[in-house]
């Protein structure tokens, strides 16, 4: 055991402030691991620490930041004061900035903030504003000075200056409930030549066509009420997720499955497709398959109303056109419509030669669900697993019983197992 005198000498040899003597880059890493509110609080540790937070290159002012000790939301005056202090005290570059203004609040200093970020090398910018009567319009400076690589905007008005030539460094773009014409949106995308990831939640557009031309685009997520998307130049597009908006459930906009997929014909990179759409056609008008195969598609996630003949026909059309599909996730979207009276039959000529895993999220364990499951088991010689889950509490017991019954049915693959997933 160390004698008391030795302990005293050891303690005296230690620095008075161990943290303050850490290398500056280590201190920066520590502060960046803290929520911004806690990082700012380190300013009370000592005079040395008072302005350490002021050189942080990444600042996040999100919903958690605005909550007070009583779990209340800061008033607009407090939000304005905080932004003002950042503009006054921060030193050095800011590469990433996130501003999420709480609901029922406003932030009148956004123009000043954008000007400040433009001078300090901003690369990743997230601006999420609450929905209000007066939509915030991005200033011309936003398009002239920012050299962005990642951009997220919510509830903004976008009016691009005529001289704007695009964000030539932008890799990722996410637009949620922004106000923009479809023509301007298409032009904005086409002028971002390095764009790889695109997320669009667009409901307020002035026409029904969005043209997407992005030669390096790898991933596209679209949710909205636009009737059609035209893919002009997307040879690298590997992942597509399409979801109807709430108004689509009321029949506002519908999609023609053949017309849409015709734009994919020249491209061979598509690997993963997710669809939650309402398709516009009569069952008799839907072809058995597309005029071409999309051989690179390996994964299909789709919501389909099994009681609606058009949706089933469109789904079968796609499956036939993806001959090398390996993974399918089928969710019964019984909530899209009132359950119809259509008689839906699954054809016996379907085969799934490369299918390895299927997940079925069903509603009630009905006869038509049983037919679908039996078909997949009987026509999938490479199947390894079939997973079952219930998408409705009322159908939990029935779907679980269906999964148990299927364990006794004929299957093309001797390795296939049937598993019920507890939600």
Short mmCIF file of C-alpha atoms in Angstrom, two decimals:
data_model
loop_
_atom_site.label_atom_id
_atom_site.label_comp_id
_atom_site.label_asym_id
_atom_site.label_seq_id
_atom_site.Cartn_x
_atom_site.Cartn_y
_atom_site.Cartn_z
CA UNK A 1 0.00 0.00 0.00
CA UNK A 2 1.28 3.50 -0.89
CA UNK A 3 2.23 5.50 2.24
CA UNK A 4 0.29 8.77 2.88
CA UNK A 5 3.29 10.97 2.12
CA UNK A 6 3.79 9.28 -1.26
CA UNK A 7 0.08 9.79 -2.08
CA UNK A 8 0.39 13.49 -1.28
CA UNK A 9 3.43 13.90 -3.51
CA UNK A 10 1.70 12.01 -6.33
CA UNK A 11 -1.38 14.24 -6.18
CA UNK A 12 0.72 17.37 -6.11
CA UNK A 13 2.46 16.24 -9.29
CA UNK A 14 -0.86 16.01 -11.21
CA UNK A 15 -2.06 19.00 -13.27
CA UNK A 16 -4.62 21.13 -11.48
CA UNK A 17 -7.05 20.81 -14.42
CA UNK A 18 -6.55 17.55 -16.27
CA UNK A 19 -9.26 18.26 -18.87
CA UNK A 20 -7.95 21.73 -19.67
CA UNK A 21 -4.55 20.29 -20.48
CA UNK A 22 -5.85 17.84 -23.02
CA UNK A 23 -4.94 18.55 -26.66
CA UNK A 24 -7.38 20.95 -28.32
CA UNK A 25 -8.50 18.38 -30.87
CA UNK A 26 -9.34 15.92 -28.07
CA UNK A 27 -11.40 18.58 -26.29
CA UNK A 28 -13.25 19.28 -29.55
CA UNK A 29 -14.10 15.59 -29.92
CA UNK A 30 -15.41 15.45 -26.35
CA UNK A 31 -17.61 18.50 -26.88
CA UNK A 32 -18.97 17.20 -30.18
CA UNK A 33 -20.09 14.02 -28.41
CA UNK A 34 -22.24 16.10 -26.06
CA UNK A 35 -25.64 17.60 -26.87
CA UNK A 36 -25.08 21.26 -27.76
CA UNK A 37 -26.83 22.48 -24.61
CA UNK A 38 -24.38 20.47 -22.43
CA UNK A 39 -21.42 21.56 -24.53
CA UNK A 40 -22.32 25.20 -23.91
CA UNK A 41 -22.65 24.52 -20.19
CA UNK A 42 -18.95 23.61 -20.02
CA UNK A 43 -18.29 27.35 -20.29
CA UNK A 44 -18.90 27.64 -16.51
CA UNK A 45 -16.07 25.21 -15.62
CA UNK A 46 -13.41 27.91 -15.74
CA UNK A 47 -12.22 30.91 -17.73
CA UNK A 48 -10.23 28.54 -19.92
CA UNK A 49 -13.42 26.64 -20.82
CA UNK A 50 -15.62 29.68 -21.29
CA UNK A 51 -15.38 29.78 -25.09
CA UNK A 52 -14.34 26.22 -25.91
CA UNK A 53 -17.78 25.47 -27.36
CA UNK A 54 -17.50 28.46 -29.70
CA UNK A 55 -15.26 26.60 -32.12
CA UNK A 56 -17.43 23.51 -32.55
CA UNK A 57 -17.70 22.69 -36.29
CA UNK A 58 -21.07 20.92 -35.88
CA UNK A 59 -24.08 22.52 -34.19
CA UNK A 60 -27.48 20.87 -33.70
CA UNK A 61 -30.48 22.88 -32.53
CA UNK A 62 -33.25 20.28 -32.71
CA UNK A 63 -36.39 19.54 -30.69
CA UNK A 64 -34.44 18.23 -27.69
CA UNK A 65 -32.32 21.37 -27.59
CA UNK A 66 -35.32 23.70 -27.25
CA UNK A 67 -36.86 21.91 -24.26
CA UNK A 68 -36.49 23.60 -20.89
CA UNK A 69 -36.01 21.94 -17.51
CA UNK A 70 -39.79 21.64 -17.18
CA UNK A 71 -39.98 19.92 -20.57
CA UNK A 72 -41.50 23.03 -22.12
CA UNK A 73 -40.56 24.60 -25.45
CA UNK A 74 -38.56 27.82 -25.56
CA UNK A 75 -40.41 30.96 -26.61
CA UNK A 76 -39.61 32.66 -29.90
CA UNK A 77 -37.66 35.36 -28.06
CA UNK A 78 -35.43 32.73 -26.46
CA UNK A 79 -34.85 31.04 -29.82
CA UNK A 80 -33.88 34.37 -31.36
CA UNK A 81 -31.51 35.13 -28.49
CA UNK A 82 -29.76 31.76 -28.82
CA UNK A 83 -29.25 32.22 -32.57
CA UNK A 84 -27.93 35.72 -31.91
CA UNK A 85 -25.35 34.43 -29.42
CA UNK A 86 -24.14 31.84 -31.92
CA UNK A 87 -23.67 34.54 -34.55
CA UNK A 88 -21.74 36.71 -32.08
CA UNK A 89 -19.52 34.22 -30.27
CA UNK A 90 -18.78 31.36 -32.66
CA UNK A 91 -15.30 31.24 -34.16
CA UNK A 92 -13.93 29.16 -37.00
CA UNK A 93 -15.63 26.97 -39.60
CA UNK A 94 -19.08 25.39 -39.22
CA UNK A 95 -19.30 22.34 -41.48
CA UNK A 96 -22.67 21.04 -40.24
CA UNK A 97 -25.64 22.98 -38.86
CA UNK A 98 -29.09 21.68 -37.94
CA UNK A 99 -31.97 24.02 -37.07
CA UNK A 100 -35.36 22.54 -36.25
CA UNK A 101 -37.78 25.23 -35.10
CA UNK A 102 -40.51 23.85 -32.78
CA UNK A 103 -44.19 23.95 -33.67
CA UNK A 104 -46.00 27.23 -32.99
CA UNK A 105 -42.64 29.03 -32.79
CA UNK A 106 -40.76 31.15 -35.32
CA UNK A 107 -37.21 32.23 -35.96
CA UNK A 108 -36.86 35.70 -37.54
CA UNK A 109 -33.07 35.49 -37.92
CA UNK A 110 -32.79 32.76 -40.54
CA UNK A 111 -31.49 35.11 -43.26
CA UNK A 112 -28.74 36.31 -40.92
CA UNK A 113 -27.96 32.73 -39.99
CA UNK A 114 -27.62 31.66 -43.63
CA UNK A 115 -25.30 34.59 -44.31
CA UNK A 116 -23.19 33.61 -41.29
CA UNK A 117 -23.01 29.95 -42.35
CA UNK A 118 -22.07 30.92 -45.91
CA UNK A 119 -19.02 32.75 -44.57
CA UNK A 120 -17.97 29.82 -42.39
CA UNK A 121 -17.77 26.93 -44.85
CA UNK A 122 -21.10 25.18 -44.23
CA UNK A 123 -21.32 21.80 -46.01
CA UNK A 124 -24.25 20.01 -44.33
CA UNK A 125 -27.35 22.12 -43.64
CA UNK A 126 -30.67 21.01 -42.14
CA UNK A 127 -33.48 23.58 -41.89
CA UNK A 128 -36.84 22.30 -40.62
CA UNK A 129 -39.51 24.91 -40.00
CA UNK A 130 -43.01 24.43 -38.56
CA UNK A 131 -45.97 24.71 -40.89
CA UNK A 132 -47.31 28.26 -40.70
CA UNK A 133 -49.48 30.52 -42.81
CA UNK A 134 -46.51 32.52 -44.10
CA UNK A 135 -43.99 30.14 -45.61
CA UNK A 136 -40.37 31.18 -45.25
CA UNK A 137 -38.75 32.06 -48.60
CA UNK A 138 -35.10 31.14 -49.04
CA UNK A 139 -33.07 34.29 -49.78
CA UNK A 140 -31.08 34.68 -53.05
CA UNK A 141 -27.91 34.41 -50.97
CA UNK A 142 -28.80 30.78 -50.26
CA UNK A 143 -28.28 29.91 -53.92
CA UNK A 144 -25.25 32.12 -54.50
CA UNK A 145 -22.92 31.52 -51.57
CA UNK A 146 -23.49 28.08 -50.10
CA UNK A 147 -21.19 25.21 -51.15
CA UNK A 148 -23.30 22.36 -49.78
CA UNK A 149 -22.78 18.61 -49.86
CA UNK A 150 -25.92 17.62 -47.91
CA UNK A 151 -29.12 19.68 -47.73
CA UNK A 152 -32.44 19.11 -45.93
CA UNK A 153 -35.30 21.63 -46.14
CA UNK A 154 -38.79 21.49 -44.64
CA UNK A 155 -41.68 23.97 -45.06
CA UNK A 156 -39.78 26.49 -47.17
CA UNK A 157 -40.64 28.41 -50.32
CA UNK A 158 -38.08 27.83 -53.07
CA UNK A 159 -37.82 30.42 -55.83
CA UNK A 160 -34.52 29.88 -57.55
CA UNK A 161 -32.77 32.95 -59.02
CA UNK A 162 -32.47 32.83 -62.84
CA UNK A 163 -28.66 32.93 -62.61
CA UNK A 164 -28.41 29.90 -60.32
CA UNK A 165 -26.26 27.17 -61.88
CA UNK A 166 -26.78 24.47 -59.26
CA UNK A 167 -25.05 23.12 -56.17
CA UNK A 168 -22.04 21.61 -57.86
CA UNK A 169 -20.94 19.70 -54.71
CA UNK A 170 -24.32 18.46 -53.50
CA UNK A 171 -24.50 14.71 -52.84
CA UNK A 172 -27.70 14.39 -50.79
CA UNK A 173 -30.94 16.41 -51.07
CA UNK A 174 -34.08 16.05 -48.93
CA UNK A 175 -37.12 18.28 -49.48
CA UNK A 176 -40.15 17.88 -47.22
CA UNK A 177 -43.38 19.83 -47.80
CA UNK A 178 -41.55 22.62 -49.57
CA UNK A 179 -43.41 24.93 -51.94
CA UNK A 180 -41.89 24.65 -55.39
CA UNK A 181 -43.09 24.18 -58.96
CA UNK A 182 -42.40 20.81 -60.50
CA UNK A 183 -40.53 22.52 -63.35
CA UNK A 184 -38.24 24.30 -60.91
CA UNK A 185 -37.75 21.14 -58.88
CA UNK A 186 -36.70 19.23 -61.99
CA UNK A 187 -34.31 22.01 -62.97
CA UNK A 188 -32.83 22.14 -59.47
CA UNK A 189 -32.16 18.40 -59.48
CA UNK A 190 -30.65 18.41 -62.96
CA UNK A 191 -28.19 21.13 -61.93
CA UNK A 192 -26.80 19.01 -59.07
CA UNK A 193 -24.57 16.77 -61.15
CA UNK A 194 -23.01 14.88 -58.20
CA UNK A 195 -26.35 14.08 -56.54
CA UNK A 196 -26.52 10.50 -55.20
CA UNK A 197 -29.42 10.50 -52.70
CA UNK A 198 -32.76 12.22 -53.24
CA UNK A 199 -35.70 12.32 -50.81
CA UNK A 200 -38.89 14.14 -51.81
CA UNK A 201 -42.02 14.62 -49.71
CA UNK A 202 -43.81 16.92 -52.12
CA UNK A 203 -47.52 17.72 -51.94
CA UNK A 204 -47.77 21.32 -53.22
CA UNK A 205 -46.71 21.51 -56.86
CA UNK A 206 -48.22 23.41 -59.74
CA UNK A 207 -48.27 20.65 -62.32
CA UNK A 208 -48.36 16.88 -62.38
CA UNK A 209 -44.97 15.94 -63.80
CA UNK A 210 -41.57 15.91 -62.13
CA UNK A 211 -38.65 15.17 -64.40
CA UNK A 212 -35.62 13.72 -62.64
CA UNK A 213 -32.29 13.82 -64.41
CA UNK A 214 -29.33 12.91 -62.19
CA UNK A 215 -26.61 10.73 -63.74
CA UNK A 216 -25.07 9.74 -60.38
CA UNK A 217 -28.32 9.21 -58.46
CA UNK A 218 -28.22 5.97 -56.45
CA UNK A 219 -31.26 6.26 -54.18
CA UNK A 220 -34.68 7.89 -54.69
CA UNK A 221 -37.44 8.18 -52.09
CA UNK A 222 -40.62 9.90 -53.22
CA UNK A 223 -43.83 10.51 -51.28
CA UNK A 224 -46.44 12.87 -52.62
CA UNK A 225 -49.46 13.48 -54.82
CA UNK A 226 -47.75 13.92 -58.16
CA UNK A 227 -49.35 11.85 -60.89
CA UNK A 228 -46.14 10.69 -62.51
CA UNK A 229 -42.36 10.88 -62.24
CA UNK A 230 -40.28 10.92 -65.38
CA UNK A 231 -36.79 9.50 -64.99
CA UNK A 232 -34.76 10.96 -67.83
CA UNK A 233 -31.14 10.19 -67.00
CA UNK A 234 -30.59 7.96 -63.96
CA UNK A 235 -28.29 5.12 -65.12
CA UNK A 236 -26.94 4.51 -61.59
CA UNK A 237 -30.28 4.38 -59.77
CA UNK A 238 -30.24 1.26 -57.57
CA UNK A 239 -32.91 1.91 -54.92
CA UNK A 240 -36.39 3.38 -55.46
CA UNK A 241 -39.02 3.91 -52.76
CA UNK A 242 -42.40 5.32 -53.84
CA UNK A 243 -45.24 6.05 -51.44
CA UNK A 244 -48.62 7.68 -51.97
CA UNK A 245 -49.55 10.71 -49.92
CA UNK A 246 -52.66 10.74 -47.72
CA UNK A 247 -54.67 12.41 -50.47
CA UNK A 248 -53.91 9.52 -52.79
CA UNK A 249 -55.91 7.22 -50.53
CA UNK A 250 -58.89 9.36 -51.42
CA UNK A 251 -58.26 8.85 -55.12
CA UNK A 252 -56.63 12.20 -55.93
CA UNK A 253 -53.74 10.81 -57.94
CA UNK A 254 -53.13 7.34 -59.28
CA UNK A 255 -50.21 5.75 -61.06
CA UNK A 256 -50.04 3.76 -64.28
CA UNK A 257 -47.65 0.92 -63.55
CA UNK A 258 -46.61 0.29 -67.16
CA UNK A 259 -46.14 3.96 -68.03
CA UNK A 260 -43.94 4.51 -65.01
CA UNK A 261 -41.68 1.49 -65.48
CA UNK A 262 -41.13 2.22 -69.14
CA UNK A 263 -38.66 4.86 -67.97
CA UNK A 264 -36.56 2.12 -66.35
CA UNK A 265 -36.08 0.11 -69.54
CA UNK A 266 -32.70 1.60 -70.54
CA UNK A 267 -31.33 1.22 -67.00
CA UNK A 268 -29.96 -1.94 -65.44
CA UNK A 269 -28.83 -0.79 -61.97
CA UNK A 270 -32.18 -1.03 -60.12
CA UNK A 271 -31.84 -3.55 -57.26
CA UNK A 272 -34.37 -2.59 -54.59
CA UNK A 273 -37.93 -1.41 -55.20
CA UNK A 274 -40.43 -0.33 -52.53
CA UNK A 275 -43.98 0.53 -53.61
CA UNK A 276 -46.91 1.81 -51.61
CA UNK A 277 -48.97 3.31 -54.41
CA UNK A 278 -52.43 3.26 -55.91
CA UNK A 279 -52.23 2.11 -59.52
CA UNK A 280 -54.54 3.56 -62.15
CA UNK A 281 -55.96 1.03 -64.56
CA UNK A 282 -58.67 -1.54 -65.01
CA UNK A 283 -57.68 -5.10 -64.18
CA UNK A 284 -58.17 -6.07 -67.82
CA UNK A 285 -55.75 -3.33 -68.91
CA UNK A 286 -52.83 -4.51 -66.79
CA UNK A 287 -50.46 -6.69 -68.85
CA UNK A 288 -49.25 -10.03 -67.53
CA UNK A 289 -45.72 -8.62 -67.51
CA UNK A 290 -43.82 -5.52 -68.52
CA UNK A 291 -42.57 -5.36 -72.13
CA UNK A 292 -39.07 -5.97 -70.74
CA UNK A 293 -37.40 -7.64 -67.77
CA UNK A 294 -35.58 -5.77 -65.01
CA UNK A 295 -32.99 -8.42 -64.27
CA UNK A 296 -31.08 -6.55 -61.58
CA UNK A 297 -34.03 -6.22 -59.19
CA UNK A 298 -33.23 -8.43 -56.20
CA UNK A 299 -35.61 -7.05 -53.56
CA UNK A 300 -39.26 -6.01 -53.74
CA UNK A 301 -41.20 -4.41 -50.86
CA UNK A 302 -44.83 -3.76 -51.73
CA UNK A 303 -48.11 -2.87 -50.04
CA UNK A 304 -51.00 -4.47 -51.88
CA UNK A 305 -54.72 -4.83 -51.26
CA UNK A 306 -55.29 -8.53 -51.86
CA UNK A 307 -59.00 -7.89 -52.31
CA UNK A 308 -58.45 -5.40 -55.12
CA UNK A 309 -57.94 -7.04 -58.49
CA UNK A 310 -56.08 -4.09 -60.06
CA UNK A 311 -53.49 -3.99 -57.30
CA UNK A 312 -53.01 -7.75 -57.39
CA UNK A 313 -52.68 -7.68 -61.20
CA UNK A 314 -50.09 -4.89 -61.02
CA UNK A 315 -48.14 -6.77 -58.37
CA UNK A 316 -48.12 -9.97 -60.42
CA UNK A 317 -47.08 -7.98 -63.50
CA UNK A 318 -44.04 -6.68 -61.63
CA UNK A 319 -43.08 -10.02 -60.10
CA UNK A 320 -43.10 -11.66 -63.53
CA UNK A 321 -40.82 -8.89 -64.80
CA UNK A 322 -38.24 -9.40 -62.03
CA UNK A 323 -36.97 -12.89 -62.88
CA UNK A 324 -33.99 -12.78 -60.48
CA UNK A 325 -35.78 -11.50 -57.42
CA UNK A 326 -34.40 -12.94 -54.15
CA UNK A 327 -36.27 -11.12 -51.37
CA UNK A 328 -39.92 -10.08 -51.15
CA UNK A 329 -41.75 -8.21 -48.42
CA UNK A 330 -45.51 -8.16 -49.06
CA UNK A 331 -47.77 -6.21 -46.75
CA UNK A 332 -51.51 -6.38 -47.11
CA UNK A 333 -52.74 -2.80 -47.31
CA UNK A 334 -56.34 -3.57 -46.43
CA UNK A 335 -56.75 -0.07 -45.02
CA UNK A 336 -56.38 1.63 -48.41
CA UNK A 337 -59.88 0.85 -49.56
CA UNK A 338 -63.10 -0.52 -48.32
CA UNK A 339 -62.63 -4.23 -48.90
CA UNK A 340 -63.90 -4.87 -52.39
CA UNK A 341 -65.85 -7.68 -53.92
CA UNK A 342 -63.28 -8.47 -56.62
CA UNK A 343 -62.58 -12.15 -57.15
CA UNK A 344 -58.80 -12.42 -57.17
CA UNK A 345 -57.06 -15.58 -58.31
CA UNK A 346 -53.33 -16.27 -58.33
CA UNK A 347 -52.18 -17.87 -61.61
CA UNK A 348 -50.49 -21.24 -61.50
CA UNK A 349 -47.85 -20.33 -64.10
CA UNK A 350 -45.85 -18.15 -61.71
CA UNK A 351 -42.40 -19.33 -60.62
CA UNK A 352 -39.86 -17.77 -58.28
CA UNK A 353 -36.67 -19.54 -59.27
CA UNK A 354 -34.29 -17.35 -57.25
CA UNK A 355 -36.48 -16.34 -54.30
CA UNK A 356 -34.74 -16.97 -50.96
CA UNK A 357 -36.80 -15.12 -48.37
CA UNK A 358 -40.38 -13.85 -48.12
CA UNK A 359 -41.99 -11.75 -45.41
CA UNK A 360 -45.78 -11.62 -45.41
CA UNK A 361 -47.51 -9.05 -43.20
CA UNK A 362 -51.16 -10.04 -43.37
CA UNK A 363 -54.44 -8.85 -41.90
CA UNK A 364 -56.75 -11.72 -41.11
CA UNK A 365 -55.47 -15.14 -42.14
CA UNK A 366 -58.16 -15.28 -44.83
CA UNK A 367 -58.49 -17.74 -47.71
CA UNK A 368 -56.88 -15.37 -50.20
CA UNK A 369 -53.91 -14.89 -47.87
CA UNK A 370 -53.63 -18.66 -47.57
CA UNK A 371 -53.62 -18.98 -51.36
CA UNK A 372 -50.81 -16.46 -51.71
CA UNK A 373 -48.68 -18.20 -49.09
CA UNK A 374 -49.27 -21.65 -50.60
CA UNK A 375 -48.32 -20.34 -54.06
CA UNK A 376 -45.04 -18.90 -52.80
CA UNK A 377 -44.15 -22.13 -51.00
CA UNK A 378 -45.01 -24.33 -53.99
CA UNK A 379 -43.23 -22.22 -56.64
CA UNK A 380 -39.96 -21.21 -54.88
CA UNK A 381 -37.34 -23.98 -55.17
CA UNK A 382 -34.59 -21.86 -53.55
CA UNK A 383 -36.69 -20.56 -50.65
CA UNK A 384 -34.99 -20.58 -47.24
CA UNK A 385 -37.47 -18.73 -45.02
CA UNK A 386 -41.06 -17.54 -45.09
CA UNK A 387 -41.80 -15.05 -42.32
CA UNK A 388 -45.31 -14.18 -41.14
CA UNK A 389 -46.48 -11.16 -39.17
CA UNK A 390 -49.88 -9.60 -38.48
CA UNK A 391 -50.55 -5.99 -39.51
CA UNK A 392 -53.74 -5.81 -37.41
CA UNK A 393 -54.32 -6.81 -33.80
CA UNK A 394 -57.63 -8.41 -34.69
CA UNK A 395 -55.93 -10.77 -37.12
CA UNK A 396 -53.05 -11.78 -34.86
CA UNK A 397 -54.41 -15.18 -33.83
CA UNK A 398 -55.68 -16.03 -37.32
CA UNK A 399 -52.37 -15.17 -39.04
CA UNK A 400 -50.44 -17.15 -36.44
CA UNK A 401 -52.75 -20.12 -37.06
CA UNK A 402 -52.21 -19.73 -40.82
CA UNK A 403 -48.44 -19.89 -40.35
CA UNK A 404 -48.81 -23.07 -38.30
CA UNK A 405 -51.01 -24.70 -40.95
CA UNK A 406 -48.54 -23.89 -43.71
CA UNK A 407 -45.85 -25.99 -42.05
CA UNK A 408 -47.75 -29.05 -43.30
CA UNK A 409 -48.13 -27.86 -46.90
CA UNK A 410 -46.12 -28.91 -49.91
CA UNK A 411 -43.08 -26.76 -50.64
CA UNK A 412 -40.68 -26.73 -53.58
CA UNK A 413 -37.64 -26.15 -51.38
CA UNK A 414 -36.77 -28.79 -48.77
CA UNK A 415 -34.85 -26.11 -46.81
CA UNK A 416 -37.77 -23.69 -46.49
CA UNK A 417 -38.93 -22.92 -42.96
CA UNK A 418 -42.09 -21.09 -41.94
CA UNK A 419 -41.74 -18.67 -39.02
CA UNK A 420 -44.32 -16.47 -37.27
CA UNK A 421 -42.91 -13.17 -36.00
CA UNK A 422 -44.26 -11.79 -32.75
CA UNK A 423 -44.84 -8.04 -33.20
#
